[in-house]
Amino acid sequence: MQESNVSDIKREIQRYQKLSKLVVKLVPPNGDKDDFAQLASLTTDRIEGSNATKIQQTFQTQRKEGLNKDSDLVQNYITGAGLGYAELKFSGKDQNGDPLELDTNRHTPYTKDVPRDQTKNHQKISDSGRAGIVSIMEYRTKLRLGLSKKASENKHQ
């Protein structure tokens, strides 16, 4: 996920008057284990020992003020989503009391699960990476075309 997508998520979260629930799905990395350990206070060695490939955590509150969306915990998980280590689902209410839901998967231009027995297969990883680059370039092109179209429409109004 790109940094601009993290900014989009942070901007959308600011719409929440009350954040009542955050569901986090963590995906341990094959590579940079230090970033992941800082994110979740978990080490990939401990997780690998359990054979877990995904971890889910739920944070929720019944307090009137809701979860603190500016807390280190929430902001770390947003950053983790930006690094590709987490998928997030936010639930809450806007200032009018209307329900809001945000799933960060809609901000992810490309994901690819690689079977555990293939994580050392350099050809499989390389092929998935190339497919991901093509997918991300298509996604960025669609975004640019959409922005160009909006700008053009705004000029003609």
Coordinates of N, CA and C in Angstrom, one line a residue:
M1 N 0.9 -1.2 0.0 CA 0.0 0.0 0.0 C 0.9 1.2 0.0
Q2 N 0.5 2.2 -0.7 CA 1.3 3.4 -0.8 C 1.0 4.4 0.3
E3 N 2.0 5.3 0.6 CA 1.8 6.3 1.6 C 0.6 7.2 1.5
S4 N 0.2 7.5 0.2 CA -1.0 8.3 0.0 C -2.2 7.5 0.4
N5 N -2.2 6.2 0.3 CA -3.4 5.4 0.8 C -3.4 5.5 2.3
V6 N -2.3 5.5 3.0 CA -2.3 5.7 4.5 C -2.9 7.0 4.8
S7 N -2.6 8.0 4.1 CA -3.1 9.4 4.3 C -4.6 9.4 4.1
D8 N -5.1 8.6 3.0 CA -6.5 8.5 2.8 C -7.2 7.8 4.0
I9 N -6.6 6.8 4.5 CA -7.2 6.1 5.7 C -7.3 7.0 6.8
K10 N -6.2 7.7 7.1 CA -6.2 8.7 8.2 C -7.3 9.8 8.1
R11 N -7.4 10.2 6.8 CA -8.4 11.3 6.6 C -9.8 10.7 6.8
E12 N -10.1 9.5 6.3 CA -11.4 8.9 6.5 C -11.7 8.7 8.0
I13 N -10.7 8.3 8.7 CA -10.9 8.0 10.2 C -11.3 9.3 10.9
Q14 N -10.8 10.4 10.4 CA -11.2 11.7 11.1 C -12.7 12.0 11.0
R15 N -13.3 11.3 10.0 CA -14.8 11.5 9.9 C -15.6 10.9 11.1
Y16 N -14.9 10.0 11.8 CA -15.5 9.3 12.9 C -15.6 10.2 14.1
Q17 N -16.9 10.4 14.5 CA -17.1 11.1 15.8 C -16.8 10.1 16.9
K18 N -17.2 8.8 16.7 CA -16.9 7.8 17.7 C -16.4 6.5 17.0
L19 N -15.3 6.1 17.3 CA -14.7 4.8 16.8 C -15.0 3.8 17.8
S20 N -15.9 2.8 17.5 CA -16.3 1.9 18.5 C -15.5 0.5 18.4
K21 N -15.0 0.2 17.2 CA -14.4 -1.1 17.0 C -13.3 -1.0 15.9
L22 N -12.2 -1.7 16.2 CA -11.2 -1.9 15.2 C -10.8 -3.3 15.2
V23 N -10.9 -4.0 14.0 CA -10.5 -5.4 13.8 C -9.3 -5.3 13.0
V24 N -8.2 -6.0 13.5 CA -6.9 -6.0 12.8 C -6.6 -7.4 12.5
K25 N -6.3 -7.7 11.2 CA -5.8 -8.9 10.7 C -4.3 -8.7 10.4
L26 N -3.4 -9.3 11.2 CA -2.0 -9.2 10.9 C -1.5 -10.3 10.0
V27 N -0.6 -10.0 9.1 CA 0.0 -10.9 8.3 C 1.5 -10.8 8.5
P28 N 2.1 -11.8 9.2 CA 3.5 -11.8 9.4 C 4.3 -11.8 8.1
P29 N 5.4 -10.9 8.0 CA 6.2 -10.8 6.8 C 7.2 -12.0 6.7
N30 N 7.6 -12.2 5.4 CA 8.7 -13.1 5.2 C 10.0 -12.4 5.3
G31 N 10.0 -11.0 5.2 CA 11.2 -10.3 5.1 C 11.5 -9.5 6.4
D32 N 11.1 -8.2 6.4 CA 11.5 -7.3 7.4 C 10.8 -7.5 8.7
K33 N 11.4 -8.3 9.6 CA 10.8 -8.7 10.8 C 10.8 -7.7 11.9
D34 N 11.8 -6.7 11.9 CA 11.9 -5.7 12.9 C 10.7 -4.7 12.8
D35 N 10.3 -4.3 11.6 CA 9.1 -3.4 11.5 C 7.9 -4.1 12.1
F36 N 7.7 -5.3 11.8 CA 6.5 -6.1 12.2 C 6.5 -6.2 13.8
A37 N 7.7 -6.5 14.3 CA 7.8 -6.7 15.8 C 7.5 -5.4 16.5
Q38 N 7.9 -4.2 15.9 CA 7.5 -2.9 16.5 C 6.0 -2.6 16.4
L39 N 5.4 -3.0 15.3 CA 4.0 -2.8 15.0 C 3.2 -3.5 16.1
A40 N 3.4 -4.8 16.2 CA 2.4 -5.6 17.0 C 3.0 -6.1 18.3
S41 N 4.2 -5.8 18.6 CA 4.9 -6.3 19.8 C 4.9 -7.8 19.8
L42 N 5.0 -8.4 18.6 CA 5.1 -9.8 18.4 C 6.3 -10.0 17.6
T43 N 7.0 -11.1 17.8 CA 8.1 -11.5 17.0 C 7.7 -12.5 16.0
T44 N 8.2 -12.4 14.8 CA 7.8 -13.4 13.8 C 8.4 -14.8 14.1
D45 N 9.4 -14.9 14.9 CA 9.9 -16.2 15.3 C 8.9 -16.9 16.2
R46 N 8.3 -16.2 17.1 CA 7.2 -16.7 18.0 C 6.0 -17.2 17.2
I47 N 5.7 -16.4 16.2 CA 4.5 -16.7 15.3 C 4.8 -17.9 14.4
E48 N 6.1 -17.9 13.8 CA 6.4 -19.0 13.0 C 6.4 -20.3 13.8
G49 N 6.8 -20.3 15.0 CA 6.8 -21.5 15.9 C 5.4 -22.0 16.1
S50 N 4.4 -21.2 15.9 CA 3.0 -21.6 16.1 C 2.3 -22.0 14.8
N51 N 3.0 -21.8 13.7 CA 2.5 -22.1 12.3 C 1.4 -21.2 11.9
A52 N 1.1 -20.1 12.6 CA 0.1 -19.1 12.3 C 0.5 -18.3 11.0
T53 N -0.4 -18.1 10.1 CA -0.1 -17.3 9.0 C -0.9 -16.0 9.0
K54 N -1.9 -15.9 9.9 CA -2.7 -14.7 10.1 C -3.1 -14.6 11.5
I55 N -3.2 -13.4 12.0 CA -3.5 -13.2 13.4 C -4.6 -12.1 13.4
Q56 N -5.7 -12.3 14.2 CA -6.7 -11.3 14.2 C -6.9 -10.8 15.7
Q57 N -7.0 -9.5 15.8 CA -7.2 -8.9 17.1 C -8.4 -7.9 16.9
T58 N -9.2 -7.8 18.0 CA -10.3 -6.9 18.0 C -10.2 -6.0 19.2
F59 N -10.3 -4.7 18.9 CA -10.3 -3.7 19.9 C -11.6 -3.0 19.9
Q60 N -12.4 -3.0 21.0 CA -13.6 -2.3 21.0 C -13.9 -1.7 22.4
T61 N -14.9 -0.8 22.4 CA -15.2 -0.2 23.7 C -16.7 0.2 23.7
Q62 N -17.2 0.2 24.9 CA -18.6 0.7 25.1 C -18.6 2.1 25.7
R63 N -17.4 2.7 25.9 CA -17.3 4.1 26.4 C -17.9 5.1 25.4
K64 N -18.5 6.1 26.0 CA -19.2 7.1 25.2 C -18.2 7.8 24.2
E65 N -17.0 8.0 24.6 CA -16.1 8.7 23.7 C -15.5 7.8 22.6
G66 N -15.6 6.5 22.8 CA -15.1 5.5 21.8 C -13.6 5.3 21.9
L67 N -13.0 4.6 21.0 CA -11.6 4.3 20.9 C -10.9 5.6 20.5
N68 N -9.7 5.9 21.0 CA -9.0 7.0 20.7 C -8.3 6.8 19.3
K69 N -8.9 7.4 18.3 CA -8.4 7.2 16.9 C -7.0 7.8 16.7
D70 N -6.6 8.7 17.5 CA -5.2 9.3 17.4 C -4.2 8.6 18.3
S71 N -4.6 7.5 19.0 CA -3.7 6.8 19.9 C -2.6 6.1 19.1
D72 N -1.5 5.8 19.8 CA -0.4 5.1 19.1 C -0.8 3.8 18.6
L73 N -1.7 3.1 19.3 CA -2.1 1.8 18.9 C -2.8 1.9 17.5
V74 N -3.8 2.8 17.4 CA -4.5 2.9 16.1 C -3.6 3.4 15.0
Q75 N -2.8 4.4 15.3 CA -1.9 4.9 14.3 C -0.9 3.9 13.8
N76 N -0.4 3.1 14.8 CA 0.6 2.0 14.4 C 0.0 1.0 13.4
Y77 N -1.3 0.7 13.7 CA -1.9 -0.3 12.8 C -2.2 0.3 11.5
I78 N -2.5 1.6 11.4 CA -2.7 2.2 10.1 C -1.4 2.2 9.3
T79 N -0.3 2.5 10.0 CA 1.0 2.4 9.4 C 1.3 1.0 8.9
G80 N 0.9 0.0 9.8 CA 1.1 -1.4 9.4 C 0.4 -1.8 8.2
A81 N -0.8 -1.2 8.0 CA -1.6 -1.5 6.8 C -0.9 -0.9 5.6
G82 N -0.3 0.2 5.8 CA 0.5 0.9 4.7 C 1.7 0.0 4.3
L83 N 2.3 -0.7 5.3 CA 3.4 -1.6 5.0 C 3.0 -2.9 4.5
G84 N 1.7 -3.2 4.5 CA 1.2 -4.5 4.0 C 1.2 -5.6 5.1
Y85 N 1.3 -5.2 6.3 CA 1.3 -6.2 7.4 C 0.0 -6.4 8.1
A86 N -1.0 -5.5 7.7 CA -2.3 -5.6 8.4 C -3.4 -5.2 7.5
E87 N -4.6 -5.8 7.7 CA -5.8 -5.4 7.1 C -6.7 -4.9 8.3
L88 N -7.3 -3.7 8.1 CA -8.1 -3.1 9.2 C -9.5 -2.9 8.8
K89 N -10.4 -3.1 9.8 CA -11.8 -2.8 9.6 C -12.2 -1.9 10.8
F90 N -12.7 -0.7 10.5 CA -13.1 0.3 11.5 C -14.6 0.3 11.5
S91 N -15.2 0.4 12.7 CA -16.6 0.6 12.9 C -16.9 1.7 13.8
G92 N -17.9 2.6 13.6 CA -18.2 3.7 14.5 C -19.3 4.5 13.9
K93 N -19.4 5.8 14.4 CA -20.4 6.7 14.0 C -19.9 8.0 13.6
D94 N -20.6 8.7 12.7 CA -20.2 10.1 12.4 C -20.8 11.0 13.3
Q95 N -20.6 12.3 13.1 CA -21.2 13.3 14.0 C -22.7 13.4 14.1
N96 N -23.4 12.8 13.1 CA -24.8 12.7 13.1 C -25.3 11.4 13.8
G97 N -24.4 10.6 14.2 CA -24.8 9.3 14.8 C -25.0 8.2 13.8
D98 N -24.7 8.5 12.5 CA -24.9 7.5 11.5 C -23.7 6.5 11.5
P99 N -24.0 5.2 11.2 CA -22.9 4.3 11.3 C -21.9 4.5 10.1
L100 N -20.6 4.2 10.4 CA -19.6 4.3 9.5 C -18.8 3.0 9.5
E101 N -18.4 2.5 8.4 CA -17.5 1.3 8.3 C -16.4 1.6 7.3
L102 N -15.2 1.2 7.6 CA -14.1 1.4 6.7 C -13.3 0.1 6.7
D103 N -13.1 -0.5 5.5 CA -12.3 -1.7 5.3 C -11.1 -1.3 4.5
T104 N -9.9 -1.4 5.0 CA -8.7 -0.9 4.3 C -8.4 -1.7 3.1
N105 N -9.0 -2.9 2.9 CA -8.8 -3.7 1.7 C -9.2 -2.9 0.5
R106 N -10.1 -2.0 0.6 CA -10.5 -1.3 -0.6 C -9.4 -0.3 -1.0
H107 N -8.4 0.0 -0.2 CA -7.3 0.9 -0.5 C -6.1 0.1 -0.9
T108 N -6.2 -1.2 -1.0 CA -5.1 -2.0 -1.4 C -5.1 -2.4 -2.9
P109 N -4.2 -1.9 -3.7 CA -4.2 -2.1 -5.1 C -3.9 -3.6 -5.5
Y110 N -3.1 -4.3 -4.6 CA -2.7 -5.6 -5.0 C -2.4 -6.4 -3.7
T111 N -2.9 -7.6 -3.6 CA -2.5 -8.5 -2.6 C -2.4 -9.9 -3.2
K112 N -1.5 -10.7 -2.7 CA -1.3 -12.0 -3.2 C -0.9 -12.9 -2.1
D113 N -1.7 -13.9 -1.8 CA -1.3 -14.9 -0.8 C -0.4 -15.9 -1.4
V114 N 0.7 -16.2 -0.8 CA 1.6 -17.3 -1.3 C 1.5 -18.4 -0.3
P115 N 1.3 -19.6 -0.8 CA 1.2 -20.8 0.2 C 2.5 -20.9 0.9
R116 N 2.4 -21.3 2.2 CA 3.5 -21.4 3.1 C 4.6 -22.2 2.5
D117 N 4.3 -23.3 1.8 CA 5.3 -24.2 1.2 C 6.0 -23.5 0.0
Q118 N 5.5 -22.4 -0.5 CA 6.1 -21.7 -1.6 C 6.8 -20.4 -1.2
T119 N 6.9 -20.1 0.1 CA 7.6 -18.8 0.5 C 9.1 -18.8 0.2
K120 N 9.7 -19.9 0.0 CA 11.1 -20.0 -0.4 C 11.3 -20.2 -1.9
N121 N 10.2 -20.3 -2.6 CA 10.3 -20.5 -4.1 C 10.5 -19.1 -4.7
H122 N 11.8 -18.8 -5.1 CA 12.1 -17.5 -5.6 C 11.4 -17.2 -6.9
Q123 N 11.1 -18.2 -7.8 CA 10.4 -18.0 -9.0 C 9.0 -17.6 -8.7
K124 N 8.3 -18.3 -7.8 CA 6.9 -18.0 -7.4 C 6.8 -16.6 -6.9
I125 N 7.7 -16.2 -6.0 CA 7.7 -14.9 -5.4 C 8.0 -13.8 -6.5
S126 N 8.9 -14.1 -7.4 CA 9.3 -13.2 -8.4 C 8.1 -13.0 -9.4
D127 N 7.4 -14.1 -9.7 CA 6.2 -14.0 -10.6 C 5.1 -13.2 -10.0
S128 N 4.9 -13.5 -8.7 CA 3.9 -12.7 -7.9 C 4.2 -11.2 -7.8
G129 N 5.5 -10.9 -7.6 CA 5.9 -9.6 -7.6 C 5.7 -8.8 -8.9
R130 N 6.1 -9.5 -10.0 CA 5.9 -8.8 -11.3 C 4.4 -8.6 -11.6
A131 N 3.6 -9.6 -11.2 CA 2.1 -9.4 -11.4 C 1.6 -8.2 -10.5
G132 N 2.2 -8.1 -9.4 CA 1.8 -7.0 -8.5 C 2.2 -5.7 -9.0
I133 N 3.4 -5.6 -9.6 CA 3.8 -4.3 -10.2 C 2.9 -3.9 -11.3
V134 N 2.5 -4.8 -12.2 CA 1.6 -4.5 -13.3 C 0.2 -4.1 -12.7
S135 N -0.2 -4.8 -11.7 CA -1.5 -4.5 -11.1 C -1.5 -3.1 -10.5
I136 N -0.4 -2.8 -9.7 CA -0.3 -1.4 -9.1 C -0.2 -0.4 -10.2
M137 N 0.5 -0.6 -11.2 CA 0.6 0.4 -12.3 C -0.8 0.6 -13.0
E138 N -1.6 -0.4 -13.2 CA -2.9 -0.3 -13.7 C -3.8 0.5 -12.7
Y139 N -3.7 0.2 -11.5 CA -4.4 0.9 -10.4 C -4.1 2.4 -10.4
R140 N -2.8 2.7 -10.5 CA -2.4 4.1 -10.5 C -2.8 4.8 -11.7
T141 N -2.8 4.1 -12.8 CA -3.3 4.7 -14.1 C -4.8 5.1 -14.0
K142 N -5.5 4.1 -13.5 CA -7.0 4.4 -13.3 C -7.2 5.6 -12.4
L143 N -6.4 5.6 -11.3 CA -6.6 6.8 -10.4 C -6.3 8.1 -11.1
R144 N -5.2 8.1 -11.9 CA -4.8 9.3 -12.6 C -5.8 9.7 -13.6
L145 N -6.4 8.7 -14.4 CA -7.4 9.0 -15.3 C -8.6 9.5 -14.7
G146 N -9.0 9.0 -13.5 CA -10.1 9.5 -12.8 C -9.9 10.9 -12.3
L147 N -8.7 11.2 -11.8 CA -8.4 12.6 -11.4 C -8.5 13.5 -12.6
S148 N -7.9 13.1 -13.7 CA -7.9 13.9 -14.9 C -9.3 14.2 -15.4
K149 N -10.1 13.1 -15.3 CA -11.5 13.3 -15.8 C -12.3 14.3 -14.8
K150 N -12.1 14.2 -13.5 CA -12.7 15.1 -12.6 C -12.2 16.5 -12.8
A151 N -10.9 16.7 -13.1 CA -10.4 18.0 -13.3 C -11.0 18.6 -14.6
S152 N -11.1 17.8 -15.6 CA -11.7 18.2 -16.9 C -13.2 18.6 -16.7
E153 N -13.9 17.8 -15.9 CA -15.3 18.1 -15.7 C -15.4 19.4 -14.9
N154 N -14.5 19.6 -13.9 CA -14.6 20.9 -13.1 C -14.3 22.1 -14.0
K155 N -13.4 22.0 -15.0 CA -13.1 23.1 -15.9 C -14.3 23.5 -16.7
H156 N -15.1 22.5 -17.1 CA -16.2 22.8 -18.0 C -17.5 23.2 -17.2
Q157 N -17.4 23.3 -15.9 CA -18.6 23.7 -15.1 C -18.6 25.2 -14.9

